[in-house]
Short mmCIF file of C-alpha atoms in Angstrom, two decimals:
data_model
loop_
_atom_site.label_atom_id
_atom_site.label_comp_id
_atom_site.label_asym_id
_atom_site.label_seq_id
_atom_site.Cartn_x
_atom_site.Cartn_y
_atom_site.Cartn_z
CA UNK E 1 21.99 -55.60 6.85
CA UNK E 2 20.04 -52.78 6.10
CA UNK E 3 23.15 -51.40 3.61
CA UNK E 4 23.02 -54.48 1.74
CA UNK E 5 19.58 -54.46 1.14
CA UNK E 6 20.15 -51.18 -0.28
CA UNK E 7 22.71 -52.11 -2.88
CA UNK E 8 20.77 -55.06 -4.10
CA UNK E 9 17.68 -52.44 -4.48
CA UNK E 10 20.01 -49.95 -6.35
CA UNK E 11 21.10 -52.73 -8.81
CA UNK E 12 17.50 -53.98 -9.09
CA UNK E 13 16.54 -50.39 -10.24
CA UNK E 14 19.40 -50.23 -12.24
CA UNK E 15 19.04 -53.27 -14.18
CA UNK E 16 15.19 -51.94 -14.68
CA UNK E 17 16.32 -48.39 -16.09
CA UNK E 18 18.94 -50.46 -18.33
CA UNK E 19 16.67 -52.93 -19.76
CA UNK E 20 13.51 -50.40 -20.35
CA UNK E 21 16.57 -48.07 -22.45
CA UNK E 22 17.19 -51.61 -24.17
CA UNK E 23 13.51 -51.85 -24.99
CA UNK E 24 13.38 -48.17 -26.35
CA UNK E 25 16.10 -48.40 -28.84
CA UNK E 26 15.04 -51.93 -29.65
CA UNK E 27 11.81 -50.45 -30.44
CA UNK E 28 12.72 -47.60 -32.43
CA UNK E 29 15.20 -49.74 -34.87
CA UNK E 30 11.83 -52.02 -35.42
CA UNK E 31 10.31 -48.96 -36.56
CA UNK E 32 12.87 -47.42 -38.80
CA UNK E 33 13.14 -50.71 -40.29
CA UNK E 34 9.36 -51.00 -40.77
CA UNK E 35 8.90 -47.62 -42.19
CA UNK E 36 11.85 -48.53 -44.88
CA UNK E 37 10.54 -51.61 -45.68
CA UNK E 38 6.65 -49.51 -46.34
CA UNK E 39 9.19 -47.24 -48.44
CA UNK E 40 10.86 -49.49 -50.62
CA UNK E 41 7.40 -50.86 -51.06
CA UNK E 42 5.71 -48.07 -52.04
CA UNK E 43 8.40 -46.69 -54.12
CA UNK E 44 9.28 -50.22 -56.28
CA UNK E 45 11.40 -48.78 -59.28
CA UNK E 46 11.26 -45.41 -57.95
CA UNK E 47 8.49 -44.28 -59.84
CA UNK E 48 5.54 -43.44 -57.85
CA UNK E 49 1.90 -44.66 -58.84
CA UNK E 50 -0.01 -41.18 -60.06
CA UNK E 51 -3.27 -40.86 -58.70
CA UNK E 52 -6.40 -41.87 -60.66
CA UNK E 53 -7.93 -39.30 -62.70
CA UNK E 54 -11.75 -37.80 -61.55
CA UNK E 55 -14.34 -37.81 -64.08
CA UNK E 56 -13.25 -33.65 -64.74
CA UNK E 57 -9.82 -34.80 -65.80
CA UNK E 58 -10.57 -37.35 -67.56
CA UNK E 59 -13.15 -35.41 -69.84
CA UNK E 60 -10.09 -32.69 -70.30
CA UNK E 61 -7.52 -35.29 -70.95
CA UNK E 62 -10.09 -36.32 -74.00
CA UNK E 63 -10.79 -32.82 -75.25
CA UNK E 64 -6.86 -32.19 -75.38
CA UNK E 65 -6.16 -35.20 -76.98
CA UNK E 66 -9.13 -34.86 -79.68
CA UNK E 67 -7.58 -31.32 -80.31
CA UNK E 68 -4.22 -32.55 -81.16
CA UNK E 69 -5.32 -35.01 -83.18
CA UNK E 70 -7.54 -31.80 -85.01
CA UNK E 71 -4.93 -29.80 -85.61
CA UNK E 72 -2.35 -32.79 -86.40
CA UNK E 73 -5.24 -33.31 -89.40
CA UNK E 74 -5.23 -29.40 -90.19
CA UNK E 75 -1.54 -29.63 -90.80
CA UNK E 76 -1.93 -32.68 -92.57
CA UNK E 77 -4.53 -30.64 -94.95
CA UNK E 78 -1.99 -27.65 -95.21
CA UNK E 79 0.55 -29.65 -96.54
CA UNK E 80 -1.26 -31.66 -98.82
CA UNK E 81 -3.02 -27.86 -100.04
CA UNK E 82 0.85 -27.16 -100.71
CA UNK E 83 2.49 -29.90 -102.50
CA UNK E 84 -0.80 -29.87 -105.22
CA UNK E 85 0.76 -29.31 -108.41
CA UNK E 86 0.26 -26.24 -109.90
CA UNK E 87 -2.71 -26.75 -113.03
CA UNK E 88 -2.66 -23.68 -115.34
CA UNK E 89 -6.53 -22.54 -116.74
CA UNK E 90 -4.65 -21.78 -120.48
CA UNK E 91 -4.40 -25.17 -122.20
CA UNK E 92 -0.70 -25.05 -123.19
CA UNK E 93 -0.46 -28.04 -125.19
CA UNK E 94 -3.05 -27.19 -127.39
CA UNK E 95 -1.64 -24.07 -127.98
CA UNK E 96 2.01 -25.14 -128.47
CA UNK E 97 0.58 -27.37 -131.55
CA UNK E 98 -0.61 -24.03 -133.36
CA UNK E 99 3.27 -22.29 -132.45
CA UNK E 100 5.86 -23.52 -130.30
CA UNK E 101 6.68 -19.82 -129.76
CA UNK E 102 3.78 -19.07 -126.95
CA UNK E 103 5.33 -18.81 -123.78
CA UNK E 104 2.10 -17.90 -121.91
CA UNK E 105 -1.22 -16.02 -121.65
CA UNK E 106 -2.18 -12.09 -120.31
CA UNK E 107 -5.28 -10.97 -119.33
CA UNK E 108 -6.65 -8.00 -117.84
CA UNK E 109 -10.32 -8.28 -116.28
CA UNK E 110 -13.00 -6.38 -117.35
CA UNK E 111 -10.76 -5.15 -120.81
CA UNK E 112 -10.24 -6.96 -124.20
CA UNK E 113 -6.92 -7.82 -123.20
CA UNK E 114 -7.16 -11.74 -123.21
CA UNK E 115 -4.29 -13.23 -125.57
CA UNK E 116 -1.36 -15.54 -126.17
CA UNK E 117 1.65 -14.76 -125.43
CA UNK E 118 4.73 -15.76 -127.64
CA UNK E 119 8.22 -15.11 -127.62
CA UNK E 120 10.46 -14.61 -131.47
CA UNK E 121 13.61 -14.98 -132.54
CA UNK E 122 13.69 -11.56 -132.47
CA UNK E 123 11.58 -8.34 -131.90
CA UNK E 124 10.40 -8.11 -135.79
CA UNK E 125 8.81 -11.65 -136.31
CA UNK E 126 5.59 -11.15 -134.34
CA UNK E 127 5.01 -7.78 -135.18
CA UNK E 128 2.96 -8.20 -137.92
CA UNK E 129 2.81 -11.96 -137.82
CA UNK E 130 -0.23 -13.86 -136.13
CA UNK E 131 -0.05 -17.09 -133.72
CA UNK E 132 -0.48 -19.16 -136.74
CA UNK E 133 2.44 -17.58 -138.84
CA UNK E 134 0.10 -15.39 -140.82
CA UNK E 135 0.87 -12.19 -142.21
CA UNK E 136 -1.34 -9.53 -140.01
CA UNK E 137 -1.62 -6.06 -139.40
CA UNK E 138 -2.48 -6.78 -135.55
CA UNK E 139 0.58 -9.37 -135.21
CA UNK E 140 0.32 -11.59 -131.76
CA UNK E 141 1.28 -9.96 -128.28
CA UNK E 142 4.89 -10.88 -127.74
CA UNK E 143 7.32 -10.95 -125.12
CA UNK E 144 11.14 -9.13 -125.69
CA UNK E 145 14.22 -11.06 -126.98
CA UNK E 146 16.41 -10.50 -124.23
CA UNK E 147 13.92 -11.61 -121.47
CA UNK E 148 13.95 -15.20 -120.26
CA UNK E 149 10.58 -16.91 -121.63
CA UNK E 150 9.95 -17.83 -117.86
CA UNK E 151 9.27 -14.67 -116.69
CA UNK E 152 12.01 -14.77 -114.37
CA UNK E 153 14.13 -11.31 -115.99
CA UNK E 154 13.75 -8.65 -113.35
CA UNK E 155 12.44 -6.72 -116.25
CA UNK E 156 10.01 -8.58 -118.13
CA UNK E 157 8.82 -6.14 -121.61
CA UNK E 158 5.45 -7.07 -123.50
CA UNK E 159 4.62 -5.37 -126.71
CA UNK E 160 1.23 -4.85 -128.71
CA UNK E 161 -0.02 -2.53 -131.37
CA UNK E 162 -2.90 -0.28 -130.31
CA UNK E 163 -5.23 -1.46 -132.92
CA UNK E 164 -8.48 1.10 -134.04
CA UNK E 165 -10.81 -1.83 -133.38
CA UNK E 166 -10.00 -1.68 -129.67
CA UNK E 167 -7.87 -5.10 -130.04
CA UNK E 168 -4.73 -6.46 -128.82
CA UNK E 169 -2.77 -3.33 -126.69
CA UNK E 170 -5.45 -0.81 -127.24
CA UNK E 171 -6.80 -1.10 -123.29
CA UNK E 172 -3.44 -0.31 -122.29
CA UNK E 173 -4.07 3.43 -123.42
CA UNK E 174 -6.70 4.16 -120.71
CA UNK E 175 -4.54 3.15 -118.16
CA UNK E 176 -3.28 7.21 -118.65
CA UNK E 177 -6.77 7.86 -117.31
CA UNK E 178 -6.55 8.18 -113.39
CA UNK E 179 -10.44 6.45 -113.22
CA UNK E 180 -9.58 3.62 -115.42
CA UNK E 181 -5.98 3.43 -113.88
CA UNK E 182 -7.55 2.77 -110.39
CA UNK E 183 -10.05 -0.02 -111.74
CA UNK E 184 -7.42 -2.44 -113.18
CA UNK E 185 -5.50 -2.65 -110.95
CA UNK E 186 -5.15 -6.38 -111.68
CA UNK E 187 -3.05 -8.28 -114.39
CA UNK E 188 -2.62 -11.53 -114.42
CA UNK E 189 -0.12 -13.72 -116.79
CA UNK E 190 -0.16 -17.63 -117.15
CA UNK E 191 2.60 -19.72 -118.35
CA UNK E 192 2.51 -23.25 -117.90
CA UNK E 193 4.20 -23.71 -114.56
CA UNK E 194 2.47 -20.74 -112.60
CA UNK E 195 0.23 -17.54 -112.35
CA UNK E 196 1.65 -14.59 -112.07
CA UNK E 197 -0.32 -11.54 -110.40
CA UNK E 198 0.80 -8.19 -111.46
CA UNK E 199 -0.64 -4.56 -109.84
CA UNK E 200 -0.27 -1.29 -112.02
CA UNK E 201 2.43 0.89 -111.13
CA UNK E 202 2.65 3.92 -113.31
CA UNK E 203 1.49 4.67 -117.09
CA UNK E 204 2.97 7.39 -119.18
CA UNK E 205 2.99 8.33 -122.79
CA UNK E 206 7.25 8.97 -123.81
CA UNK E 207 9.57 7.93 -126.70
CA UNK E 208 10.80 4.72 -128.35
CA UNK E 209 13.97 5.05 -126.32
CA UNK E 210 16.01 2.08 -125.67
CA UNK E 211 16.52 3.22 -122.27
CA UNK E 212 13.24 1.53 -121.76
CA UNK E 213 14.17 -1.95 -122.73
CA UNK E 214 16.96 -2.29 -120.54
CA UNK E 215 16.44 -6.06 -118.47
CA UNK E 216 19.94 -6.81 -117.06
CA UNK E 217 20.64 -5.29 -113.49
CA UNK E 218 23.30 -6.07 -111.29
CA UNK E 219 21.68 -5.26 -107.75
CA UNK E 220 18.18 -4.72 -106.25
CA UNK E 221 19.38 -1.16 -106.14
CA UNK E 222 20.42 -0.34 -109.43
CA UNK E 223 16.48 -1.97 -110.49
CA UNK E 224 15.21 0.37 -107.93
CA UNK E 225 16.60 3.76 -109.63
CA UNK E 226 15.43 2.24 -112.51
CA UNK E 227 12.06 1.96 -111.70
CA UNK E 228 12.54 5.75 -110.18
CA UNK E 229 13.55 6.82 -113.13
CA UNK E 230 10.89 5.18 -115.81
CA UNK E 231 8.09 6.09 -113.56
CA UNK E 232 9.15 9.92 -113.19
CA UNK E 233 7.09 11.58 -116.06
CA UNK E 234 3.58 9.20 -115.21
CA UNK E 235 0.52 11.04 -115.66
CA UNK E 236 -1.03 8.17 -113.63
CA UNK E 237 -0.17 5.94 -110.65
CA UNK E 238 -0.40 4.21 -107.54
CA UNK E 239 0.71 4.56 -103.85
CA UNK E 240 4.18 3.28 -103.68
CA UNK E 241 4.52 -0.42 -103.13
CA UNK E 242 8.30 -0.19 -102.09
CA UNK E 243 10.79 -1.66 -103.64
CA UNK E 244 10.10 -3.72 -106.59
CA UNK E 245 11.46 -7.31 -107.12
CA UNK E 246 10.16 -7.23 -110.68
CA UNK E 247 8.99 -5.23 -113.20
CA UNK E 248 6.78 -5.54 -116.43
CA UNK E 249 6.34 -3.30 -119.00
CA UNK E 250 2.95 -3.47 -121.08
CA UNK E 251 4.11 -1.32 -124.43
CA UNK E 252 2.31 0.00 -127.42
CA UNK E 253 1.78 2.78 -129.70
CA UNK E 254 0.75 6.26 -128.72
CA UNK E 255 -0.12 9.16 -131.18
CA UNK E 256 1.01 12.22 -128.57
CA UNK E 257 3.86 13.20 -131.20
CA UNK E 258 5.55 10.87 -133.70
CA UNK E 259 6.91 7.70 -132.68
CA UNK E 260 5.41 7.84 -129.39
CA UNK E 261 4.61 4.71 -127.31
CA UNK E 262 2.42 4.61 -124.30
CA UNK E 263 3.84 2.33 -121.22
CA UNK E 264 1.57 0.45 -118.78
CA UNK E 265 4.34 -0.68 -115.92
CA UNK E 266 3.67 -2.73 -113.58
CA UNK E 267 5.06 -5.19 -110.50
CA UNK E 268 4.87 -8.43 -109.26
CA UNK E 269 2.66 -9.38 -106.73
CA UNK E 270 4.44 -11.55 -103.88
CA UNK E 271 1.74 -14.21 -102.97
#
């Protein structure tokens, strides 16, 4: 008696034990399943919701934003400052109905160098010949034959008499004078599609040699030991600029020993 009521006690526990592990696993499927289900809810197209910004982010969220749209407007400036046309200070067209020869304008600050510039059919017709096809002693400031009226030869030669009445070419004389040299620095030449800023190189008093008028070069180099060369007997210059994309030659007469010219040369100005 006493053994069966000891088996039906054993199953009794037994069937407890079983159903309480039945409880536990039931339990803990309910909760997977509920935390999944607060996942996929929380998640939705798998993008989570960010936080809302404080007041501090906000307010640097707005100063960002109004400095992109700042410099966006800067840029906008730059470009438009870039793309302007170019609008040259010499009035072109009314000079071009005096001669169809002028090809653009030099000036020097602070000297009497302020004049047309015009380009012949050949070396001779401007020499004593004025902008309005007169016969003068002072002729018109002209560029050489063989150079391209653009200013684009890597060796662009201008020519003017040195006149007693301090006109045309005269200034160019002084430039032999450290003092003065140092001063005018600054050339500038017009044509109608740009400004061009030229800084003095050398000056030097030598002969009419055509050595001088050379303007055809095959490489940067061979303009480079040009340059060397030309500039080797200056009695004035400046520091060395390196090498020279371009160079002008301002030319007129000298009186140091017959036939003499004095050259002014000079480089372009990469702006």
């Amino acid at each position: 008696m006493e053994r069966k009521k000891g088996k039906i006690l054993f199953f009794l526990l037994l069937a407890v034990v079983v159903f309480a592990l039945g409880s536990l696993l039931l339990a803990d499927v309910r909760k997977k399943e509920k935390a999944a289900s607060e996942h996929a809810e929380a998640v939705g197209d798998g993008a989570e919701d960010e936080p809302a910004p404080t007041g501090a982010e906000e307010s640097q969220v707005l100063e960002i934003a109004a400095s992109e749209s700042e410099s966006e407007r800067e840029n906008e400036l730059e470009t438009e400052e870039e793309t302007e046309p170019y609008v040259s200070p010499i009035d072109f067209e009314e000079l071009w109905a005096i001669n169809q020869d002028v090809v653009a304008w030099i000036r020097i600050p602070d000297t009497r160098i302020d004049y047309p510039v015009l380009q012949g059919r050949d070396n001779e017709q401007y020499l004593h010949t004025d902008i309005e096809g007169n016969d003068s002693v002072a002729g018109a400031i002209y560029l050489d034959v063989e150079d391209e009226a653009d200013f684009s030869s890597l060796h662009n030669i201008l020519y003017g008499h040195h006149m007693k009445n301090g006109t045309m070419f005269k200034d160019v004389v002084f430039y032999k004078e450290q003092d003065f040299f140092d001063k005018h620095q600054d050339i500038y030449i017009y044509t109608p599609e740009k400004e061009i800023h030229l800084k003095a190189l050398a000056a030097l008093y030598t002969s009419a040699d055509g050595i001088r008028r050379r303007t055809r070069f095959y490489s940067g180099r061979a303009l480079d030991d040009y340059v060397r060369k030309m500039t080797a007997g200056a009695v004035t210059r400046a520091e060395s600029p390196g090498p020279v994309n371009r160079l002008y030659s301002l030319i007129t007469c000298s009186y140091e020993f017959p036939d003499a010219r004095t050259v002014l040369y000079a480089y372009e100005v990469e702006e």
